[in-house]
Amino acid sequence: MRRAWYLFVLIFALVLEPTDTPAFFSRVMREDGKTYILDATGERWDVTQAESIGFKPEGFQYGLGKNAFTPLDDSYLTDDTDRVSQRLRVLGVVENAEAQAYSIPRLRGHEIANSRIGSKAIAVGY
């Protein structure tokens, strides 16, 4: 048990070691008078206008890129509430007389659910 604790402390210290490089630094590309940053997938994002008003493209932080995670859809929704804990945290959506609840633990791994409530298409984000 003591060895596991020391290993945990060592790993924690290495993770928190200060560096001069941000976790997600931007690769900057300039082409034909435009300035782009490249995300982790290699997709280019035009930041020319931001640079023109004083922002430094190297300072931009970005996520993983488009389609880096799979959104949920309505296939996981159910009317069966027998096994739902009373303490479960949810995001609720109400439209007219229809209501839906989206579990926070499930949204945490996907960040967004593409859904419908009535005839409206909605996106539920967390």
PDB file of C-alpha atoms in Angstrom:
ATOM      1  CA  MET A   1       0.000   0.000   0.000  1.00  0.00           C
ATOM      2  CA  ARG A   2       2.825   2.374   0.888  1.00  0.00           C
ATOM      3  CA  ARG A   3       4.559   1.665  -2.440  1.00  0.00           C
ATOM      4  CA  ALA A   4       1.362   2.545  -4.334  1.00  0.00           C
ATOM      5  CA  TRP A   5       1.155   5.833  -2.418  1.00  0.00           C
ATOM      6  CA  TYR A   6       4.753   6.767  -3.325  1.00  0.00           C
ATOM      7  CA  LEU A   7       4.103   5.863  -6.955  1.00  0.00           C
ATOM      8  CA  PHE A   8       0.988   8.051  -6.951  1.00  0.00           C
ATOM      9  CA  VAL A   9       2.928  11.003  -5.473  1.00  0.00           C
ATOM     10  CA  LEU A  10       5.718  10.588  -8.046  1.00  0.00           C
ATOM     11  CA  ILE A  11       3.293  10.500 -10.988  1.00  0.00           C
ATOM     12  CA  PHE A  12       1.347  13.454  -9.581  1.00  0.00           C
ATOM     13  CA  ALA A  13       4.565  15.489  -9.230  1.00  0.00           C
ATOM     14  CA  LEU A  14       5.596  14.693 -12.807  1.00  0.00           C
ATOM     15  CA  VAL A  15       2.212  15.753 -14.142  1.00  0.00           C
ATOM     16  CA  LEU A  16       2.393  19.058 -12.286  1.00  0.00           C
ATOM     17  CA  GLU A  17       6.003  19.783 -13.310  1.00  0.00           C
ATOM     18  CA  PRO A  18       6.056  23.336 -14.679  1.00  0.00           C
ATOM     19  CA  THR A  19       7.017  23.732 -18.314  1.00  0.00           C
ATOM     20  CA  ASP A  20       7.231  26.608 -20.735  1.00  0.00           C
ATOM     21  CA  THR A  21       5.059  24.782 -23.262  1.00  0.00           C
ATOM     22  CA  PRO A  22       1.271  24.954 -22.855  1.00  0.00           C
ATOM     23  CA  ALA A  23      -0.642  21.679 -22.993  1.00  0.00           C
ATOM     24  CA  PHE A  24      -2.270  22.562 -26.317  1.00  0.00           C
ATOM     25  CA  PHE A  25      -0.027  24.969 -28.170  1.00  0.00           C
ATOM     26  CA  SER A  26      -1.034  26.086 -31.614  1.00  0.00           C
ATOM     27  CA  ARG A  27       0.899  25.240 -34.705  1.00  0.00           C
ATOM     28  CA  VAL A  28       0.660  28.343 -36.857  1.00  0.00           C
ATOM     29  CA  MET A  29       0.653  28.354 -40.635  1.00  0.00           C
ATOM     30  CA  ARG A  30       0.699  31.423 -42.875  1.00  0.00           C
ATOM     31  CA  GLU A  31      -0.353  31.089 -46.478  1.00  0.00           C
ATOM     32  CA  ASP A  32      -1.465  33.634 -49.110  1.00  0.00           C
ATOM     33  CA  GLY A  33      -1.882  36.433 -46.559  1.00  0.00           C
ATOM     34  CA  LYS A  34      -3.976  34.286 -44.206  1.00  0.00           C
ATOM     35  CA  THR A  35      -3.028  32.935 -40.787  1.00  0.00           C
ATOM     36  CA  TYR A  36      -4.186  29.501 -39.682  1.00  0.00           C
ATOM     37  CA  ILE A  37      -3.766  27.374 -36.595  1.00  0.00           C
ATOM     38  CA  LEU A  38      -3.763  23.611 -36.986  1.00  0.00           C
ATOM     39  CA  ASP A  39      -5.657  21.418 -34.531  1.00  0.00           C
ATOM     40  CA  ALA A  40      -4.654  17.959 -33.332  1.00  0.00           C
ATOM     41  CA  THR A  41      -6.221  16.371 -36.433  1.00  0.00           C
ATOM     42  CA  GLY A  42      -4.370  18.686 -38.841  1.00  0.00           C
ATOM     43  CA  GLU A  43      -7.451  20.735 -39.739  1.00  0.00           C
ATOM     44  CA  ARG A  44      -6.763  24.426 -40.383  1.00  0.00           C
ATOM     45  CA  TRP A  45      -8.680  27.190 -38.605  1.00  0.00           C
ATOM     46  CA  ASP A  46      -8.510  30.722 -40.042  1.00  0.00           C
ATOM     47  CA  VAL A  47      -7.460  33.221 -37.346  1.00  0.00           C
ATOM     48  CA  THR A  48      -6.453  36.040 -39.701  1.00  0.00           C
ATOM     49  CA  GLN A  49      -9.019  38.487 -38.331  1.00  0.00           C
ATOM     50  CA  ALA A  50      -8.089  37.736 -34.712  1.00  0.00           C
ATOM     51  CA  GLU A  51      -4.412  38.311 -35.494  1.00  0.00           C
ATOM     52  CA  SER A  52      -5.251  41.619 -37.225  1.00  0.00           C
ATOM     53  CA  ILE A  53      -6.680  43.009 -33.968  1.00  0.00           C
ATOM     54  CA  GLY A  54      -3.725  41.962 -31.833  1.00  0.00           C
ATOM     55  CA  PHE A  55      -4.224  38.336 -30.837  1.00  0.00           C
ATOM     56  CA  LYS A  56      -1.183  36.078 -31.087  1.00  0.00           C
ATOM     57  CA  PRO A  57      -2.061  32.882 -32.991  1.00  0.00           C
ATOM     58  CA  GLU A  58       0.561  30.957 -31.010  1.00  0.00           C
ATOM     59  CA  GLY A  59      -1.451  31.664 -27.868  1.00  0.00           C
ATOM     60  CA  PHE A  60      -4.679  30.080 -29.072  1.00  0.00           C
ATOM     61  CA  GLN A  61      -5.729  26.869 -27.403  1.00  0.00           C
ATOM     62  CA  TYR A  62      -7.903  24.400 -29.210  1.00  0.00           C
ATOM     63  CA  GLY A  63      -9.650  21.151 -28.572  1.00  0.00           C
ATOM     64  CA  LEU A  64      -9.211  17.858 -30.299  1.00  0.00           C
ATOM     65  CA  GLY A  65     -10.856  18.953 -33.544  1.00  0.00           C
ATOM     66  CA  LYS A  66     -14.198  18.191 -35.129  1.00  0.00           C
ATOM     67  CA  ASN A  67     -15.739  14.759 -34.612  1.00  0.00           C
ATOM     68  CA  ALA A  68     -13.292  13.910 -31.814  1.00  0.00           C
ATOM     69  CA  PHE A  69     -16.091  12.414 -29.728  1.00  0.00           C
ATOM     70  CA  THR A  70     -19.298  10.597 -30.549  1.00  0.00           C
ATOM     71  CA  PRO A  71     -22.495  12.465 -29.657  1.00  0.00           C
ATOM     72  CA  LEU A  72     -25.326  10.553 -28.044  1.00  0.00           C
ATOM     73  CA  ASP A  73     -28.585  10.101 -29.880  1.00  0.00           C
ATOM     74  CA  ASP A  74     -32.128   9.159 -28.862  1.00  0.00           C
ATOM     75  CA  SER A  75     -31.407   5.424 -29.075  1.00  0.00           C
ATOM     76  CA  TYR A  76     -30.321   5.406 -25.419  1.00  0.00           C
ATOM     77  CA  LEU A  77     -33.452   7.196 -24.119  1.00  0.00           C
ATOM     78  CA  THR A  78     -36.001   5.112 -22.254  1.00  0.00           C
ATOM     79  CA  ASP A  79     -39.271   5.588 -20.393  1.00  0.00           C
ATOM     80  CA  ASP A  80     -38.188   2.975 -17.813  1.00  0.00           C
ATOM     81  CA  THR A  81     -37.427   4.919 -14.631  1.00  0.00           C
ATOM     82  CA  ASP A  82     -37.507   1.990 -12.186  1.00  0.00           C
ATOM     83  CA  ARG A  83     -33.716   1.709 -11.944  1.00  0.00           C
ATOM     84  CA  VAL A  84     -32.961   5.441 -11.913  1.00  0.00           C
ATOM     85  CA  SER A  85     -31.447   6.682  -8.664  1.00  0.00           C
ATOM     86  CA  GLN A  86     -33.243   9.564  -6.967  1.00  0.00           C
ATOM     87  CA  ARG A  87     -29.816  11.230  -6.642  1.00  0.00           C
ATOM     88  CA  LEU A  88     -28.891  11.005 -10.337  1.00  0.00           C
ATOM     89  CA  ARG A  89     -27.926  14.422 -11.745  1.00  0.00           C
ATOM     90  CA  VAL A  90     -29.632  15.228 -15.034  1.00  0.00           C
ATOM     91  CA  LEU A  91     -30.097  18.044 -17.516  1.00  0.00           C
ATOM     92  CA  GLY A  92     -33.776  18.519 -18.197  1.00  0.00           C
ATOM     93  CA  VAL A  93     -35.482  19.850 -21.309  1.00  0.00           C
ATOM     94  CA  VAL A  94     -39.169  20.785 -21.419  1.00  0.00           C
ATOM     95  CA  GLU A  95     -41.111  21.796 -24.515  1.00  0.00           C
ATOM     96  CA  ASN A  96     -44.877  22.228 -24.151  1.00  0.00           C
ATOM     97  CA  ALA A  97     -46.085  19.052 -22.402  1.00  0.00           C
ATOM     98  CA  GLU A  98     -43.049  16.916 -23.262  1.00  0.00           C
ATOM     99  CA  ALA A  99     -40.013  16.549 -20.995  1.00  0.00           C
ATOM    100  CA  GLN A 100     -36.735  14.667 -21.303  1.00  0.00           C
ATOM    101  CA  ALA A 101     -33.840  14.153 -18.893  1.00  0.00           C
ATOM    102  CA  TYR A 102     -30.242  13.477 -19.886  1.00  0.00           C
ATOM    103  CA  SER A 103     -27.960  11.865 -17.319  1.00  0.00           C
ATOM    104  CA  ILE A 104     -24.870  13.916 -16.440  1.00  0.00           C
ATOM    105  CA  PRO A 105     -22.650  10.817 -16.074  1.00  0.00           C
ATOM    106  CA  ARG A 106     -23.573   9.719 -19.589  1.00  0.00           C
ATOM    107  CA  LEU A 107     -23.185  13.217 -21.066  1.00  0.00           C
ATOM    108  CA  ARG A 108     -19.800  13.631 -19.377  1.00  0.00           C
ATOM    109  CA  GLY A 109     -18.231  11.124 -21.758  1.00  0.00           C
ATOM    110  CA  HIS A 110     -19.924  12.463 -24.883  1.00  0.00           C
ATOM    111  CA  GLU A 111     -20.440  16.172 -24.100  1.00  0.00           C
ATOM    112  CA  ILE A 112     -23.446  16.460 -26.404  1.00  0.00           C
ATOM    113  CA  ALA A 113     -26.635  14.593 -27.239  1.00  0.00           C
ATOM    114  CA  ASN A 114     -28.411  15.078 -30.555  1.00  0.00           C
ATOM    115  CA  SER A 115     -32.079  14.618 -29.821  1.00  0.00           C
ATOM    116  CA  ARG A 116     -35.628  15.595 -30.640  1.00  0.00           C
ATOM    117  CA  ILE A 117     -38.349  16.909 -28.411  1.00  0.00           C
ATOM    118  CA  GLY A 118     -41.662  16.946 -30.146  1.00  0.00           C
ATOM    119  CA  SER A 119     -40.868  17.871 -33.745  1.00  0.00           C
ATOM    120  CA  LYS A 120     -37.860  20.036 -32.824  1.00  0.00           C
ATOM    121  CA  ALA A 121     -34.274  18.909 -33.282  1.00  0.00           C
ATOM    122  CA  ILE A 122     -32.194  19.869 -30.240  1.00  0.00           C
ATOM    123  CA  ALA A 123     -28.621  19.516 -29.026  1.00  0.00           C
ATOM    124  CA  VAL A 124     -28.115  19.005 -25.296  1.00  0.00           C
ATOM    125  CA  GLY A 125     -24.585  19.931 -24.237  1.00  0.00           C
ATOM    126  CA  TYR A 126     -22.608  19.452 -21.053  1.00  0.00           C
TER     127      TYR A 126
END
